[in-house]
PDB file of C-alpha atoms and ligand atoms in Angstrom:
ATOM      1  CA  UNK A  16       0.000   0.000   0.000  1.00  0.00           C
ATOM      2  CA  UNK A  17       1.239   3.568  -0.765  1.00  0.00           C
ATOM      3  CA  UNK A  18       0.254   6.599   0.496  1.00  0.00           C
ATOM      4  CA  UNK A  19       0.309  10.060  -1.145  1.00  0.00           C
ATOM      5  CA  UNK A  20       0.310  13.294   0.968  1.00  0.00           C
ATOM      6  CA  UNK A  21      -0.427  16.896  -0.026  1.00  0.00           C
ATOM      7  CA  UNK A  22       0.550  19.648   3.169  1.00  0.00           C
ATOM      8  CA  UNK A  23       2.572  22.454   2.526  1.00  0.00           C
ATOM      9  CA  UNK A  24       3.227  23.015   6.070  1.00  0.00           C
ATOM     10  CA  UNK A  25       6.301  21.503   7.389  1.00  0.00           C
ATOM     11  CA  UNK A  26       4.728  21.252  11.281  1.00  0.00           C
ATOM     12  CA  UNK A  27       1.361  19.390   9.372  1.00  0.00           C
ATOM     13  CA  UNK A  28       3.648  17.408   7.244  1.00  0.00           C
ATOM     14  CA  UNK A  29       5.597  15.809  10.253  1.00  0.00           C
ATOM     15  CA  UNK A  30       2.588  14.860  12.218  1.00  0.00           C
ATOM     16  CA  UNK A  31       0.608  13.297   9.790  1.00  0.00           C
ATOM     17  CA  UNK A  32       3.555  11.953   8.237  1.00  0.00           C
ATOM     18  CA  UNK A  33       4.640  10.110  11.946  1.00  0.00           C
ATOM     19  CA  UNK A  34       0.738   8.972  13.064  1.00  0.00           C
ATOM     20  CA  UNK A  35       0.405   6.996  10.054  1.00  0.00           C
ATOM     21  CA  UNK A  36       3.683   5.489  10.364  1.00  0.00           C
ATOM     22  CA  UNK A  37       2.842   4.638  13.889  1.00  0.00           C
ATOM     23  CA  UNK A  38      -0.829   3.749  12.910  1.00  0.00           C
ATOM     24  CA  UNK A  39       0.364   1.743   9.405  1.00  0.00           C
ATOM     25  CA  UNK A  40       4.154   0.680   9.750  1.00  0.00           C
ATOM     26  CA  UNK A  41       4.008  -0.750   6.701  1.00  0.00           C
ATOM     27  CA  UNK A  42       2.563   1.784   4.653  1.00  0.00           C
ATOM     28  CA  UNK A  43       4.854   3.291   2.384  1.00  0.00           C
ATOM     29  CA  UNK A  44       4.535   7.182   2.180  1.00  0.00           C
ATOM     30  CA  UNK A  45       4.950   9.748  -0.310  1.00  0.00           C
ATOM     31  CA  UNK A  46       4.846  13.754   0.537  1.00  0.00           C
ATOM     32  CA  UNK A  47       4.453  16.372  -1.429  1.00  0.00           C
ATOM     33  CA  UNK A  48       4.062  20.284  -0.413  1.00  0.00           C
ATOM     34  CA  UNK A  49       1.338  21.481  -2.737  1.00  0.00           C
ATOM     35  CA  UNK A  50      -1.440  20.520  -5.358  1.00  0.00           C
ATOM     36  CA  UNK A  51       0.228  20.547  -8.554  1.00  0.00           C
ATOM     37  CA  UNK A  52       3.132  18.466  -6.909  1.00  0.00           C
ATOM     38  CA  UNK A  53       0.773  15.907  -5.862  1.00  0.00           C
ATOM     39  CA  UNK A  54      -1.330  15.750  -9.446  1.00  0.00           C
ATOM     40  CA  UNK A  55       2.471  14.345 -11.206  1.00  0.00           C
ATOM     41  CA  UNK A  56       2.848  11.970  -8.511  1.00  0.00           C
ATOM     42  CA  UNK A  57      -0.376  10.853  -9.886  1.00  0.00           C
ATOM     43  CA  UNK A  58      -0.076  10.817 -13.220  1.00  0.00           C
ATOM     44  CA  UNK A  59       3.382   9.109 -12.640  1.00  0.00           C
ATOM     45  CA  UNK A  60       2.947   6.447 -10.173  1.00  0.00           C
ATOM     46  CA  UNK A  61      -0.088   4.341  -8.566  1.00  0.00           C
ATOM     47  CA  UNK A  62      -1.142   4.738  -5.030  1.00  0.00           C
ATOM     48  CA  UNK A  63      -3.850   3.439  -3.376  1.00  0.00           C
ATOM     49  CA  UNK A  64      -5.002   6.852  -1.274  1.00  0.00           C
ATOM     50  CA  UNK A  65      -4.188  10.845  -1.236  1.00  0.00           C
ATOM     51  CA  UNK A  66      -4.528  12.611   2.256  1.00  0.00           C
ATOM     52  CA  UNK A  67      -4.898  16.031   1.091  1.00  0.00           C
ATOM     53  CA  UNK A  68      -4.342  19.260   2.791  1.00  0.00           C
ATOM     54  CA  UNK A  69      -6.845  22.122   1.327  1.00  0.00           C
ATOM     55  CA  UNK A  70      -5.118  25.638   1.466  1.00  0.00           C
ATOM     56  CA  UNK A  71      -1.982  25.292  -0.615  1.00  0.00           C
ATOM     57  CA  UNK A  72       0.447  27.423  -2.413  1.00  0.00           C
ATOM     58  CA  UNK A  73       0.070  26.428  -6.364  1.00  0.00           C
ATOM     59  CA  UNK A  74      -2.588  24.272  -6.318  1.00  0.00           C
ATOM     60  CA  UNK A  75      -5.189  23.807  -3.867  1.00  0.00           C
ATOM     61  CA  UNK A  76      -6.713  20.723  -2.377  1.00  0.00           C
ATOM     62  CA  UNK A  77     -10.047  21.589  -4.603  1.00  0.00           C
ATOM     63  CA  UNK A  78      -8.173  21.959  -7.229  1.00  0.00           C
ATOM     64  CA  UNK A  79      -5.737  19.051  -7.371  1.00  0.00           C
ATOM     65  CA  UNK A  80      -9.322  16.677  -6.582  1.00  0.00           C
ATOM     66  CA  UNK A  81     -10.970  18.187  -9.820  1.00  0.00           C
ATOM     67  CA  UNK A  82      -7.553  17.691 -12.070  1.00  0.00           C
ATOM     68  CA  UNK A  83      -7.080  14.415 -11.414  1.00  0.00           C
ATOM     69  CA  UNK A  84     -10.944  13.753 -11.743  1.00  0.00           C
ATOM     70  CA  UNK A  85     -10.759  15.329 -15.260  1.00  0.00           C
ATOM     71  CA  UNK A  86      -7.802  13.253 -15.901  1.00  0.00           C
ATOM     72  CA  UNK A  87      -9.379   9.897 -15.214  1.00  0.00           C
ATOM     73  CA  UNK A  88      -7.626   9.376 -11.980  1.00  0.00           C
ATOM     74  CA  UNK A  89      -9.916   7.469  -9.140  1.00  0.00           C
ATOM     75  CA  UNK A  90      -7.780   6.938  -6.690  1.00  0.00           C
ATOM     76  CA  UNK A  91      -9.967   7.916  -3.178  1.00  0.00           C
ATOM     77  CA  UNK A  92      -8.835  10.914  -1.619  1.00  0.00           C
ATOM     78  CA  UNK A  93      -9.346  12.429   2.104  1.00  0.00           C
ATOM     79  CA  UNK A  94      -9.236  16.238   2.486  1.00  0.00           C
ATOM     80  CA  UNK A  95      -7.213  16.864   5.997  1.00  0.00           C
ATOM     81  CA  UNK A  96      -7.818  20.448   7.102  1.00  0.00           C
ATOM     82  CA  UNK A  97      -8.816  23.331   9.823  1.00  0.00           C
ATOM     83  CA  UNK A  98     -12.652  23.999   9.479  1.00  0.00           C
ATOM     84  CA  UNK A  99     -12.655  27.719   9.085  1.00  0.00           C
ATOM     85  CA  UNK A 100     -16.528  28.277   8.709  1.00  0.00           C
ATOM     86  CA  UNK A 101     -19.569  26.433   9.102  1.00  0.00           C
ATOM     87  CA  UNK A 102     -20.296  24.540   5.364  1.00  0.00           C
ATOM     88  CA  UNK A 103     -16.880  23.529   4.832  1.00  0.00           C
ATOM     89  CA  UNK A 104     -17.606  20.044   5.335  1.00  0.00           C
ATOM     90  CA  UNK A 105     -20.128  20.370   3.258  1.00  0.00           C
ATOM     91  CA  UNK A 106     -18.633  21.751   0.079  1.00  0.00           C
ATOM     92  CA  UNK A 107     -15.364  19.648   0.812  1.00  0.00           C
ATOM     93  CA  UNK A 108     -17.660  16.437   0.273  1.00  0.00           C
ATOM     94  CA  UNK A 109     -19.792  17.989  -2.620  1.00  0.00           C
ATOM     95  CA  UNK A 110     -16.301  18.519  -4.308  1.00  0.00           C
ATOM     96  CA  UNK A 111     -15.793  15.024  -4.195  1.00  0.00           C
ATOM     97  CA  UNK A 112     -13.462  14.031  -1.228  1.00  0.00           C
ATOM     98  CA  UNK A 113     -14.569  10.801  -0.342  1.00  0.00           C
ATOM     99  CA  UNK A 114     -14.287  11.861   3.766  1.00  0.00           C
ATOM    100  CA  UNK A 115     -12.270  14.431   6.203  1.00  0.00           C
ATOM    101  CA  UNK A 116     -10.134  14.575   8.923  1.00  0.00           C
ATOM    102  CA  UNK A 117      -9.906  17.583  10.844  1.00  0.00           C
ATOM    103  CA  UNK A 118      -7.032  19.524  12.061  1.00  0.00           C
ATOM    104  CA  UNK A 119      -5.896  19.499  15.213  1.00  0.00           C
ATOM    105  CA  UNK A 120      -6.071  15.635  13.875  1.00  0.00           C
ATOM    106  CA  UNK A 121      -6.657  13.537  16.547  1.00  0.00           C
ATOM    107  CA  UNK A 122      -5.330  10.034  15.876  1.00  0.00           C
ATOM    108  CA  UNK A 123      -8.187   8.143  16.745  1.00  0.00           C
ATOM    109  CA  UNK A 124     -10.270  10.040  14.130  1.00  0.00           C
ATOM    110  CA  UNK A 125      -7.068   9.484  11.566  1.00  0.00           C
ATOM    111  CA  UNK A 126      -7.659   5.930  12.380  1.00  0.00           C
ATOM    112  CA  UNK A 127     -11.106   5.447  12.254  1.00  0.00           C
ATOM    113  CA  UNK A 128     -11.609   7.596   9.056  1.00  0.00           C
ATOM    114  CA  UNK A 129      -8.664   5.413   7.003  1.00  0.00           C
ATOM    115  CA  UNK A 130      -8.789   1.796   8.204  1.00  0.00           C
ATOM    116  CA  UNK A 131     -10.881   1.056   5.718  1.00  0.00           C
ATOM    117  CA  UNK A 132      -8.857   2.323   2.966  1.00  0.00           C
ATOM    118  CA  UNK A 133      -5.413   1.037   4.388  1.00  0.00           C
ATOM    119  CA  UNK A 134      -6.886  -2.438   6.126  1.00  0.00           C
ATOM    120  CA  UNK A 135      -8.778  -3.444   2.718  1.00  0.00           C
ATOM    121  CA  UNK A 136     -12.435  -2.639   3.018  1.00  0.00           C
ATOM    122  CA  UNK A 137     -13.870   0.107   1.985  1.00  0.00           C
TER     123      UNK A 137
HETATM  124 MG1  LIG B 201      -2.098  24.357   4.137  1.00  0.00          MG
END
């Protein structure tokens, strides 16, 4: 199984990047720091989820979701972000991310929200 993460924060980046590996140790991991960075990994290699951040420098989390959809690419992805207003989660899901994890993440959320991508049934 392979990972792919989108954060541009290095903080963000380091604690997602260490509960997974302490949640999935074998999961293999890829990071990126923004949108477009994440859509080449895509086109370029096969991974089995995206954890996406939503506010990026580049490309967004919205925007990296409807590039890869236009593309062809169905590979389920999970927005990870701070809910700033009320309706977020909303328009996060009507964009098309399959579910959310919200920041502060706490790991029991992380875990519940991606066992069933990373432990085979979804
Ligand atoms: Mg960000």
């Amino acid at each position: 199984m392979r990972i792919l993460i989108a954060e541009d924060e290095e903080y963000n980046q380091m604690v997602v990047q260490a509960m997974i590996e302490l949640l999935y140790p074998d999961i293999e991991i890829e990071m990126v720091s923004n949108g477009a960075e994440a859509l080449d990994r895509l086109k370029n290699g096969s991974y089995d989820l995206v954890l996406s951040d939503v506010d990026m420098p580049v490309m967004n989390g919205y925007d990296l979701l409807s590039e890869a959809k236009k593309i062809g690419i169905a590979i389920p992805m999970i927005c990870v972000t701070a809910f700033a207003i009320s309706g977020d989660k909303e328009k996060l899901l009507m964009h098309g991310f399959e579910r959310y994890i919200s920041k502060p993440i706490d790991m029991d959320d992380m875990k519940a929200v991606l066992d069933p991508y990373l432990l085979g049934e979804h």
